[in-house]
Coordinates of C-alpha atoms and ligand atoms in Angstrom, one line a residue:
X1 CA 130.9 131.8 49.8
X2 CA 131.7 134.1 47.2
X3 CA 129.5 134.5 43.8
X4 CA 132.3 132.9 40.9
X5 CA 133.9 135.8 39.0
X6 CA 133.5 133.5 35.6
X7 CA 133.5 136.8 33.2
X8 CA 135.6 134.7 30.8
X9 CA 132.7 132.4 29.6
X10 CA 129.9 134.8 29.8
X11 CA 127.5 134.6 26.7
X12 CA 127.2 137.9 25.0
X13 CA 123.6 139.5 25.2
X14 CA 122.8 139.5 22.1
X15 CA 122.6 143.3 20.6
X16 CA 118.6 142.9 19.9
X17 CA 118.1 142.7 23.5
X18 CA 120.6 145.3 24.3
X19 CA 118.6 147.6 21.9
X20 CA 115.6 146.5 23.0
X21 CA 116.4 147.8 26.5
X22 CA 117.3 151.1 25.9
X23 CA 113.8 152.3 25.7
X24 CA 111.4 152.1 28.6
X25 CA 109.0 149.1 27.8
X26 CA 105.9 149.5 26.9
X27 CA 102.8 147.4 28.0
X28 CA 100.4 145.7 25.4
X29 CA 97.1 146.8 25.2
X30 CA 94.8 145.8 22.3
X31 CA 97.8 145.4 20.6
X32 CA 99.4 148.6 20.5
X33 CA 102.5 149.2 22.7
X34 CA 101.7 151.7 25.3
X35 CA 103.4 153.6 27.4
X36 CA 103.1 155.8 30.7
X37 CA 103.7 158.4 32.8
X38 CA 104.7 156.4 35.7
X39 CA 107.7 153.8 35.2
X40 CA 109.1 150.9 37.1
X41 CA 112.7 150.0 37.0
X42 CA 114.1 146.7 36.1
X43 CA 117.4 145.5 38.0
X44 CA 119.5 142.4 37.0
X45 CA 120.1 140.7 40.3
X46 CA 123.3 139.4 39.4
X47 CA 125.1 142.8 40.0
X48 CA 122.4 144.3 41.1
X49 CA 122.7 147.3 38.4
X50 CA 119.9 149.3 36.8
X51 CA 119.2 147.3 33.4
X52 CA 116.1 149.7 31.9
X53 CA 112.7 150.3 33.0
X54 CA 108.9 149.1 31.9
X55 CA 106.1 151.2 32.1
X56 CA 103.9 151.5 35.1
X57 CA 100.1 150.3 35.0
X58 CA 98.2 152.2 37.5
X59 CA 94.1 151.5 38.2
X60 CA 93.5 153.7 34.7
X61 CA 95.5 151.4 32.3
X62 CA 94.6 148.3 34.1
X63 CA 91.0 149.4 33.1
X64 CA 92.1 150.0 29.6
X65 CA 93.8 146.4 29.4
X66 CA 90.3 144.8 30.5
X67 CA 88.6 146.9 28.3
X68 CA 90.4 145.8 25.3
X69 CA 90.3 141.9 26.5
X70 CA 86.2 142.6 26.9
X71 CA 85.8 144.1 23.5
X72 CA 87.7 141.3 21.8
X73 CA 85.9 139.0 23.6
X74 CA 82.3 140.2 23.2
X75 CA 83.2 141.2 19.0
X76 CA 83.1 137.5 18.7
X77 CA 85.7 137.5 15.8
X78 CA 88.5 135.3 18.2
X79 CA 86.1 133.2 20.6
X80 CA 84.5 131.7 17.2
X81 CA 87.3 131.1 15.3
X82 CA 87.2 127.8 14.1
X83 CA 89.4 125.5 16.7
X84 CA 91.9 124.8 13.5
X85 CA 92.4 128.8 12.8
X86 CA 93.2 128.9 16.4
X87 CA 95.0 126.0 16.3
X88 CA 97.5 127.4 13.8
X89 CA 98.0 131.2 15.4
X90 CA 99.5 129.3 18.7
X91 CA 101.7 126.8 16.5
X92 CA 102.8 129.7 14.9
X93 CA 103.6 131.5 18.2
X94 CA 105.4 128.6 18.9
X95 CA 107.6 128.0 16.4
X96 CA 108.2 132.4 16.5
X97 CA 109.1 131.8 20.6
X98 CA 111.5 128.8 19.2
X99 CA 113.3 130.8 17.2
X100 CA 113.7 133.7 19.8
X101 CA 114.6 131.4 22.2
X102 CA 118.1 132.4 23.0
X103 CA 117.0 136.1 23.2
X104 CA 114.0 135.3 25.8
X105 CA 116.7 133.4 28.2
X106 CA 119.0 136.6 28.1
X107 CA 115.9 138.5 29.1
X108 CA 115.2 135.7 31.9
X109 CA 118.7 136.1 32.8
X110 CA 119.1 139.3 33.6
X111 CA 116.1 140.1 34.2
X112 CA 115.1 137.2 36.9
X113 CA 118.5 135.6 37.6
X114 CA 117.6 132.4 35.6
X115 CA 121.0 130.5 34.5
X116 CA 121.1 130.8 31.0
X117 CA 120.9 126.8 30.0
X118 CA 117.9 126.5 32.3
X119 CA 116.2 129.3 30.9
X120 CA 117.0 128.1 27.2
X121 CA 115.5 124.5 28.3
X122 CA 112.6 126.3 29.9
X123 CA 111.9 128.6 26.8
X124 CA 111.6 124.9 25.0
X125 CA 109.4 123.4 27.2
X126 CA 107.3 126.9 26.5
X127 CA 107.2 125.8 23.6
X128 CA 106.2 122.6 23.9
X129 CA 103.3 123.7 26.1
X130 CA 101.9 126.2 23.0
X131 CA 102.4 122.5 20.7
X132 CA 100.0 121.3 22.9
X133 CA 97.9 123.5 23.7
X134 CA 97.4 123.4 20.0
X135 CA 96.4 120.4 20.2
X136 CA 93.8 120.9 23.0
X137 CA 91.7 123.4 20.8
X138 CA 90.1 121.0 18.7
X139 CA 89.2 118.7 21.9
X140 CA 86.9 120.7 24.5
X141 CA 83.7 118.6 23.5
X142 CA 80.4 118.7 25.1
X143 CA 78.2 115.8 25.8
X144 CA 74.5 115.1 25.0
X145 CA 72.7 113.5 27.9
X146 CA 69.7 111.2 27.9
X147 CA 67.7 112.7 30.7
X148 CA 66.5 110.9 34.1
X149 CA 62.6 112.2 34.9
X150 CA 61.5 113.2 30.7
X151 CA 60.5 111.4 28.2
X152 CA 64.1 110.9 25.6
X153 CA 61.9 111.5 22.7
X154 CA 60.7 115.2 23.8
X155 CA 64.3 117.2 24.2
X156 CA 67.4 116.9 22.9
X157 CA 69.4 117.9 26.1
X158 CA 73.4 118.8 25.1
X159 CA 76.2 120.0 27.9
X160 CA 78.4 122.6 25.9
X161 CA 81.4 123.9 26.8
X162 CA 82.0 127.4 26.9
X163 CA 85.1 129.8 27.3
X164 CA 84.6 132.3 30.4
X165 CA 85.4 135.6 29.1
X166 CA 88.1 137.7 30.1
X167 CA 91.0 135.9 32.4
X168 CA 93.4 137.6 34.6
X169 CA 96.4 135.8 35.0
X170 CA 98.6 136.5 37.2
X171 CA 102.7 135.4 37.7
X172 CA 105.4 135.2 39.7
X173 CA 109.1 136.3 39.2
X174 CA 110.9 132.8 39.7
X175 CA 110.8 131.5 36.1
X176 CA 109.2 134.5 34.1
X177 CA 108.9 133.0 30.8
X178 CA 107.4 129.8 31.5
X179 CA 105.5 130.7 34.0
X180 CA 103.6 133.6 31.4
X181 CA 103.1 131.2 28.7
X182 CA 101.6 128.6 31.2
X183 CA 98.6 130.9 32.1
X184 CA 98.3 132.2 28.1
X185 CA 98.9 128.9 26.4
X186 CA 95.7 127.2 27.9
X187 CA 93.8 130.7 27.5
X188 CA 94.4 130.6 24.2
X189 CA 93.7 127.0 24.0
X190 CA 89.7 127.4 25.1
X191 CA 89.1 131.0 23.0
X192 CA 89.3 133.0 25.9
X193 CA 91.0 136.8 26.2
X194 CA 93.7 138.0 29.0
X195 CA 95.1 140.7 30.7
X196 CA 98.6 139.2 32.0
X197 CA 100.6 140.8 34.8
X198 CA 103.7 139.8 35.5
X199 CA 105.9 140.0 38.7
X200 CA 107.3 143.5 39.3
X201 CA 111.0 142.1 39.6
X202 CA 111.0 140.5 36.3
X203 CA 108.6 142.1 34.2
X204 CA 110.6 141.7 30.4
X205 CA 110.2 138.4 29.2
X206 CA 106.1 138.3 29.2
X207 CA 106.3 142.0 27.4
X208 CA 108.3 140.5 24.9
X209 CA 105.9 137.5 24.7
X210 CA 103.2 140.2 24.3
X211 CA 105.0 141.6 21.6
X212 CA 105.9 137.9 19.4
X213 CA 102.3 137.1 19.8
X214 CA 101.2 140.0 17.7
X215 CA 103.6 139.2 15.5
X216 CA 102.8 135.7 15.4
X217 CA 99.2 136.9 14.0
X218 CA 97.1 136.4 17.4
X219 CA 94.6 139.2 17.0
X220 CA 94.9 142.6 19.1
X221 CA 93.2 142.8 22.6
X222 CA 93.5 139.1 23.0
X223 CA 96.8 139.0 24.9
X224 CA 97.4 142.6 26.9
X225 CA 100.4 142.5 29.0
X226 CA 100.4 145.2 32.1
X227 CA 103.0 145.9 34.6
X228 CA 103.3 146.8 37.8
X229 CA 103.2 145.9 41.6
X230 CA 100.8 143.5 43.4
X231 CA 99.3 145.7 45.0
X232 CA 98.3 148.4 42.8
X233 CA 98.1 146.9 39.4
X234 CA 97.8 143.3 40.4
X235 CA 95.1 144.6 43.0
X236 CA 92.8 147.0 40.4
X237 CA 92.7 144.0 37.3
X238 CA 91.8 141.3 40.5
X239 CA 88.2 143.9 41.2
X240 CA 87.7 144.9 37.5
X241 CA 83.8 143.6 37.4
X242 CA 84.9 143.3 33.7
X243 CA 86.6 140.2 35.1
X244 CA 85.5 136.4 34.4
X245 CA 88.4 134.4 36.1
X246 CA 91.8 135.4 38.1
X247 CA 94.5 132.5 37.3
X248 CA 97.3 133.6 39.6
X249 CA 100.5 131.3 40.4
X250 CA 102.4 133.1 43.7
X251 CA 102.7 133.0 47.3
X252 CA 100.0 131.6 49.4
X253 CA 100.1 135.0 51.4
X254 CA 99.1 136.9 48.0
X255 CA 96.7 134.0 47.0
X256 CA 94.7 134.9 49.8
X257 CA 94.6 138.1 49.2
X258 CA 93.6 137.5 45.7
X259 CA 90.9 135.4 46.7
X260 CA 89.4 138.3 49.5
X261 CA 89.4 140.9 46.6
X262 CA 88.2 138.4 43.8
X263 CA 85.3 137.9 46.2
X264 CA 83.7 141.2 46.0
X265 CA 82.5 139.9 42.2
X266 CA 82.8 136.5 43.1
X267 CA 84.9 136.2 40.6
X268 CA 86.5 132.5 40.2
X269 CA 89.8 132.5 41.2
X270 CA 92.3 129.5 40.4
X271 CA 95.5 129.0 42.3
X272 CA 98.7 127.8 42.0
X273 CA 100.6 128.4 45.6
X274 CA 103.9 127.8 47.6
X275 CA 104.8 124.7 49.3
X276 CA 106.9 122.8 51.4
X277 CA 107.6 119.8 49.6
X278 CA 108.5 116.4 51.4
X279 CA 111.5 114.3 49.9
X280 CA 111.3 110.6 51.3
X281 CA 114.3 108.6 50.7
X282 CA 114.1 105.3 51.9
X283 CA 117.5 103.1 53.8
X284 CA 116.9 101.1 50.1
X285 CA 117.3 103.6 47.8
X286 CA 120.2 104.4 45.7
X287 CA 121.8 107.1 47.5
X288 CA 123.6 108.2 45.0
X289 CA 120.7 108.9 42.6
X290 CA 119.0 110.1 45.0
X291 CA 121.1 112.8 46.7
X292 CA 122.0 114.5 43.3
X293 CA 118.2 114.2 42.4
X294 CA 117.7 116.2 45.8
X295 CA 120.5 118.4 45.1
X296 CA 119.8 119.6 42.0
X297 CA 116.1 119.9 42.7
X298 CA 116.3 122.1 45.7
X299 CA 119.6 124.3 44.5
X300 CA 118.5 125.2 40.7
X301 CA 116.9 128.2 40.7
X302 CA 118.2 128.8 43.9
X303 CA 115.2 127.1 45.8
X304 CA 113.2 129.3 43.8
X305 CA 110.7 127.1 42.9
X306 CA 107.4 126.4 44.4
X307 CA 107.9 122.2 44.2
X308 CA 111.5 122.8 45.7
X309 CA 111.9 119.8 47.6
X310 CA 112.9 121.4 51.0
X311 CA 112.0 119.3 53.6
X312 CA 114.0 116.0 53.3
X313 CA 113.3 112.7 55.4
X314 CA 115.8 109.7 55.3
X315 CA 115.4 106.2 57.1
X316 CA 117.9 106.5 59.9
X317 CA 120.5 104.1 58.2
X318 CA 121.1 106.2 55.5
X319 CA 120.4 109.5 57.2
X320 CA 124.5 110.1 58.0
X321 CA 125.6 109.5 54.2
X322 CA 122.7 111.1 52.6
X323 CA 123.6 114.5 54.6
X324 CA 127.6 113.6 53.4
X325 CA 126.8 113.0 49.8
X326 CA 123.8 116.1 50.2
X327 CA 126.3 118.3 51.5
X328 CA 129.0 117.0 48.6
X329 CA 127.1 117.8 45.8
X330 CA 125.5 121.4 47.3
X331 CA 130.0 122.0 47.2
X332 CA 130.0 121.1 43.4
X333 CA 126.6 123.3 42.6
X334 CA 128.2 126.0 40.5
X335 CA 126.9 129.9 41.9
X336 CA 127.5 132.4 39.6
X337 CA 126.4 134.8 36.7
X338 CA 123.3 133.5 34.6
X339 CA 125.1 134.7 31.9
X340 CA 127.6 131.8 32.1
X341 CA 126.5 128.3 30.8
X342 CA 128.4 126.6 33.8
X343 CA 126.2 128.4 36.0
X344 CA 124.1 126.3 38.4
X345 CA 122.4 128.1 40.3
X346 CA 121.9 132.2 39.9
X347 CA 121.5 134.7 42.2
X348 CA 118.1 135.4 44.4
X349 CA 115.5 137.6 42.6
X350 CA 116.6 140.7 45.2
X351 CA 118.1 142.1 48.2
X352 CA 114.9 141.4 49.7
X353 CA 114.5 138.2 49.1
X354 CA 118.0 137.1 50.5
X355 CA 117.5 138.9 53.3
X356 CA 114.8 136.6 53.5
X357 CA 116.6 133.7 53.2
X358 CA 119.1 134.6 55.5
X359 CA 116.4 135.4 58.6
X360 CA 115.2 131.5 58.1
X361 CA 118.3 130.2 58.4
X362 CA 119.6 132.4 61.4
X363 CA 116.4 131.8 63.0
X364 CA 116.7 128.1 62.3
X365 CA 120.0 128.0 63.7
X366 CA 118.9 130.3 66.5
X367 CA 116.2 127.5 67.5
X368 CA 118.7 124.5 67.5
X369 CA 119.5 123.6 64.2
X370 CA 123.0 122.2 62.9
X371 CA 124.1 123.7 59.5
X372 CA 125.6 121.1 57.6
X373 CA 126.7 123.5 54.5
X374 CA 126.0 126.7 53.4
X375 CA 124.1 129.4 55.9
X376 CA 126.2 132.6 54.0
X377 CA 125.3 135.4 51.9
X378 CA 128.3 135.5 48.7
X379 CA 130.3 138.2 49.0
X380 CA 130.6 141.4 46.6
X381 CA 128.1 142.2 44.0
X382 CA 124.5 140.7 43.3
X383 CA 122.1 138.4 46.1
X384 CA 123.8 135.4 45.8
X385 CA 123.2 133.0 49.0
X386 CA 125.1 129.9 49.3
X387 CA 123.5 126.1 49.0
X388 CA 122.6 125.3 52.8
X389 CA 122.2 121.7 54.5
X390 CA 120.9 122.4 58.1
X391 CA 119.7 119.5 60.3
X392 CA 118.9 118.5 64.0
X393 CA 115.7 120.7 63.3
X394 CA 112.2 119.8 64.5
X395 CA 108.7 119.9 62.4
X396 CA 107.8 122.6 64.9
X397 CA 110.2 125.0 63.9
X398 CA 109.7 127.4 61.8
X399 CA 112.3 126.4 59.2
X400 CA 110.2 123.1 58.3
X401 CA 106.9 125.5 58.5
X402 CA 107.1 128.2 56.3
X403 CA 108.1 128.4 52.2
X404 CA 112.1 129.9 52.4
X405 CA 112.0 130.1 48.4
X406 CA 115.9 130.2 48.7
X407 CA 118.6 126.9 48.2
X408 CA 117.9 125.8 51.8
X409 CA 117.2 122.4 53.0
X410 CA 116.5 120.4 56.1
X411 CA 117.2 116.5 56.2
X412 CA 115.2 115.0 59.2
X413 CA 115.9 110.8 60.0
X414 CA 112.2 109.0 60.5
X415 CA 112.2 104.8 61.1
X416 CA 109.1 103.5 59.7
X417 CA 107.0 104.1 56.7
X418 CA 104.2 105.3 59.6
X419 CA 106.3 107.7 60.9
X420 CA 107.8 109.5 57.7
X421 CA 103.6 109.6 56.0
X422 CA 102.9 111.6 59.4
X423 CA 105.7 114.0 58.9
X424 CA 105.4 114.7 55.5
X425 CA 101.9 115.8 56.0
X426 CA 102.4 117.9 58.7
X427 CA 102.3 121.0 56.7
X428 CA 99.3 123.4 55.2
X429 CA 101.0 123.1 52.1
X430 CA 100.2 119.8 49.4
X431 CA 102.3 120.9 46.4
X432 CA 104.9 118.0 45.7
X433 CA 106.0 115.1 47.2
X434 CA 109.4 113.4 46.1
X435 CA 110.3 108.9 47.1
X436 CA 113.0 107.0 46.4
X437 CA 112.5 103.5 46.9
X438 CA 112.7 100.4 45.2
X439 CA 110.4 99.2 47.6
X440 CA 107.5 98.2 45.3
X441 CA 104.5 98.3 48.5
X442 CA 106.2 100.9 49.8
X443 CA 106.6 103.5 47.5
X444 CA 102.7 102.3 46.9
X445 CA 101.8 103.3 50.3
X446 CA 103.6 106.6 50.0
X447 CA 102.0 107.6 46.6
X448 CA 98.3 106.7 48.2
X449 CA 98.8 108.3 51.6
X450 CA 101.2 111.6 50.7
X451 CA 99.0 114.7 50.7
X452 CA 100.4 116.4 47.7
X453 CA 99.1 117.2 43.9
X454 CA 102.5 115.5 42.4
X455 CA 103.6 113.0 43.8
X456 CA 107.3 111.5 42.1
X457 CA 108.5 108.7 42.7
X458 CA 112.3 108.2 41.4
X459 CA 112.5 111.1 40.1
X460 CA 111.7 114.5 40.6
X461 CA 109.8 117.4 39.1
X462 CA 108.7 115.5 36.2
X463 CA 106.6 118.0 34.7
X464 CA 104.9 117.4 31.3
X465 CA 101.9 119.8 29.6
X466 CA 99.5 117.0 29.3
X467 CA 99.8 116.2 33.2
X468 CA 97.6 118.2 35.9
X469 CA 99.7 120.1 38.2
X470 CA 98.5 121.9 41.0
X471 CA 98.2 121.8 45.1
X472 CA 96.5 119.9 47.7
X473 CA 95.6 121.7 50.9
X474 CA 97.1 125.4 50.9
X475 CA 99.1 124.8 47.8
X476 CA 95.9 126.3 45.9
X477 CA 93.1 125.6 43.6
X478 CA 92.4 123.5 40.4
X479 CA 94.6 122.1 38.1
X480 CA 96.0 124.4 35.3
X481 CA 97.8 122.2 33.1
X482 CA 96.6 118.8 31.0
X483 CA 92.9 118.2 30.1
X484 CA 92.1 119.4 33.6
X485 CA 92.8 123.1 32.5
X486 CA 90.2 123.2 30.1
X487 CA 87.5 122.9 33.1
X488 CA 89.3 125.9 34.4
X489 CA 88.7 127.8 31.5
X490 CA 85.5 127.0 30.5
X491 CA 81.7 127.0 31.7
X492 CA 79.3 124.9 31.3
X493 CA 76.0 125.3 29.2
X494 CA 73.1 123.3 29.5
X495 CA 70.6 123.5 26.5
X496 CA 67.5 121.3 26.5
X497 CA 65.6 122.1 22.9
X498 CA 62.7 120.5 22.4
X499 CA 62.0 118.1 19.6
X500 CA 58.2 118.5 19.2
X501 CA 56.0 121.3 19.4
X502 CA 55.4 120.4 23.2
X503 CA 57.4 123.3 25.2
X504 CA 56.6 122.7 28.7
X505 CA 57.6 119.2 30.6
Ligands
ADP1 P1 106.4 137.3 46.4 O1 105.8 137.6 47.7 O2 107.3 136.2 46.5 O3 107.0 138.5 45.7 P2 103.8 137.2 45.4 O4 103.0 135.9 45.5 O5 103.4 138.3 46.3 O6 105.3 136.8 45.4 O7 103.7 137.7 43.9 C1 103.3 137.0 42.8 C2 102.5 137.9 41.8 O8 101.4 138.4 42.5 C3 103.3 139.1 41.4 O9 103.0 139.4 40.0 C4 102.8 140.2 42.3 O10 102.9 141.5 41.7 C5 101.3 139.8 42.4 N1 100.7 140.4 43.6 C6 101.2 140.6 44.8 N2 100.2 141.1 45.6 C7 99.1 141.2 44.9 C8 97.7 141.6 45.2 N3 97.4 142.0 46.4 N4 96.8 141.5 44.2 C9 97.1 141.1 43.0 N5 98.4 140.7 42.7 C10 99.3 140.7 43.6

């Protein structure tokens, strides 16, 4: 495969951004644009060139960051703002990111590999998710509560809901943007403050969001953006004491890890984790639909995406075309520059990572699978990997056991309804789940019995900001999106005043 040479059609970066790159980027820190000593530089993975640098958090400005979020928290001036005040500040950072949009999907372009109409259409749903988290600030209600052993008449008992604190949220490189405004919308929502880290490899877009949400008028210190690696910056905000909650959406290696380090405090962590989604298509199903669906789902982002539906299952009559028409449409998925609007599916984040992908496949080959398509690195510049069909594999091997996070699928034939629930749970991983069926008891019995947090059926990666999303099993903790978040990002306080002048039960 080689990576298309489509240099005719490239959108220009627009000169903002280019000016915006020629200085190392500062972090945000109680809103003031800091730099340091140390730097980090940023690549573009589509050629694999130098593109500028951010500065480098170490332990020292990590503290600093929490600092700052601590001190806004504990001044009081941003936690008891009235929910309408607040309300207004994240519409306004809305409609700010709306209008930036084009400039934010350069940044997730080059900065992340992100093809440019995907990242335009994940900037809006960005934005989408700030509408409603909006509209979430004037609904975190409490409850009053008759109680069981006293006497109504002698307390007044109420269950309030409070914001934790300070939140460290921490995010992944596959779709930078979205994934940052994610973890701040809902902090925003429930009046807490944040330190926000993003992924080494693509660390532009969420200092840019640090930067358009002082602008939009959200007060200093209660968005700080640091940068850095896992290990070192990630690794010093996870044991700052200062700490209330860790939100981190990455690997299930690293959410481990989080959660071992979080512990020293006991700090609560929330997790949003890999996964090895199942993709059930039924001999009823429209095969046409559904191969396309599976296509598109599992090449966009270049498998990047922790609900890419990488494990497929088809009844055994359909198995042979499925694979044809699988293998069809992975030859019309369009590899190339982010930059070009035709662009399908970009590059992989970085040398590493396609190494990566390469090892799975050899090693699934290596162990007895058939490659039906794909299986090749592109040629020449940037860590392009072509769209890859393998099947004749086994839930044992490794292939149908680990996350790739590349455009690789396997397509396994099962007979019975039985059969295809036992495969699709044989996995430490609950993130997704994908049927196609017009089976009506069927696709019933799959929903019930499919151990995954989002389970689609006739469609895929349907995601919406009122709906919970998160993982069964090893695909993580709690739910950060919907109504559901707010429990995440809140405490609960019991008061029990007394009505009379009796004080003791
Ligand atoms: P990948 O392995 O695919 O690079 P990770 O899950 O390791 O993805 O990374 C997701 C995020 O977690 C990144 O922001 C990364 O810097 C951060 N991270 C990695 N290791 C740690 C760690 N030990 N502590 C805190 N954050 C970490």
């Amino acid at each position: 495969m080689t990576a298309l040479q489509t240099g005719d059609r490239l959108v220009s970066v627009e000169p903002d951004v280019i000016d915006w790159l020629k200085m190392p980027r500062p972090m945000i820190i109680d809103g003031e644009q800091v730099g340091s000593d140390r730097s980090l530089d940023v690549e573009d993975p589509a050629t694999g060139r130098r593109i500028g640098s951010v500065a480098l958090a170490g332990p020292e400005l990590v503290q600093r960051a929490v600092a700052a979020a601590r001190a806004t928290f504990d001044d009081g001036g941003w936690r008891w703002m009235s929910s309408a005040a607040r309300s207004r500040l994240i519409l306004a950072a809305a409609s700010l990111i709306d209008r930036h949009t084009e400039e934010l999907a350069q940044l997730d372009a080059l900065d992340g590999g992100v093809p440019i109409e995907y990242g335009r259409a994940s900037i809006a749903e960005a934005v989408l998710t700030l509408e409603y988290a909006a509209g979430i600030t004037a609904r975190i209600t409490g409850q009053t509560v008759a109680p069981a052993n006293h006497r109504g008449d002698l307390f007044q008992a109420q269950v309030i809901r409070e914001p934790l604190g300070v939140v460290a949220q921490i995010v992944p490189w596959n779709l930078p943007f979205g994934m940052a405004v994610e973890k701040v919308a809902l902090g925003l929502a429930t009046a807490n403050t944040m330190v926000l880290k993003p992924a080494e490899q693509t660390p532009l877009s969420a200092l840019r969001l640090g930067e358009l949400l002082l602008e939009a008028g959200i007060p200093p210190g209660v968005v700080n953006v640091v940068s850095g690696f896992g290990a070192e910056t990630g690794d010093a905000l996870v044991r700052d004491p200062r700490v209330n909650k860790v939100s981190f959406t990455g690997s299930t290696v690293t959410g481990k890890a989080i959660v071992v380090a979080a512990s020293a405090n006991l700090t609560p962590v929330s997790l949003e984790l890999g996964g090895k989604s199942p993709f059930i298509v039924l001999g009823d199903a429209d095969l046409d639909e559904a191969a396309s669906a599976a296509a598109e789902n599992i090449f966009t982002l270049s498998g990047q995406a922790c609900t890419a539906p990488s494990r497929m299952f088809v009844q055994h009559q359909a198995h042979d075309e499925f694979v044809e028409r699988l293998s069809a449409a992975a030859g019309r998925v369009v590899v190339g520059s982010p930059l070009d609007p035709r662009t399908t599916a970009g590059p992989l984040v970085s040398e590493v990572q396609r190494r990566r992908v390469a090892r799975y496949v050899d090693g699934a080959l290596e162990d007895g699978a058939t490659l039906a398509c794909g299986g090749a690195p592109g040629e020449g510049a940037g860590y392009y990997y072509a769209p890859t069909v393998l099947t004749d594999t086994t839930p044992r091997m490794t292939i149908n056991r680990e996350e790739v996070f590349g455009p690789v699928v396997t397509v396994t034939p099962f007979d019975t309804v039985d059969e295809v629930i036992a495969l699709a749970n044989d996995t430490s991983y609950g993130l997704a789940a994908g049927v196609w069926t017009n089976d009506l008891a069927a696709s019933q019995r799959l929903v019930r019995e499919l151990q995954a947090g989002s389970v689609w059926v006739n469609t895929y990666n349907l995601f919406d900001p009122a709906l919970p999303f998160g993982g069964y099993k090893q695909s993580g903790w709690g739910r950060e999106t919907g109504m559901a978040a707010v429990e995440l990002y809140t405490q609960t306080k019991t008061v029990a005043a007394a009505t009379t002048e009796r004080t003791s039960p």
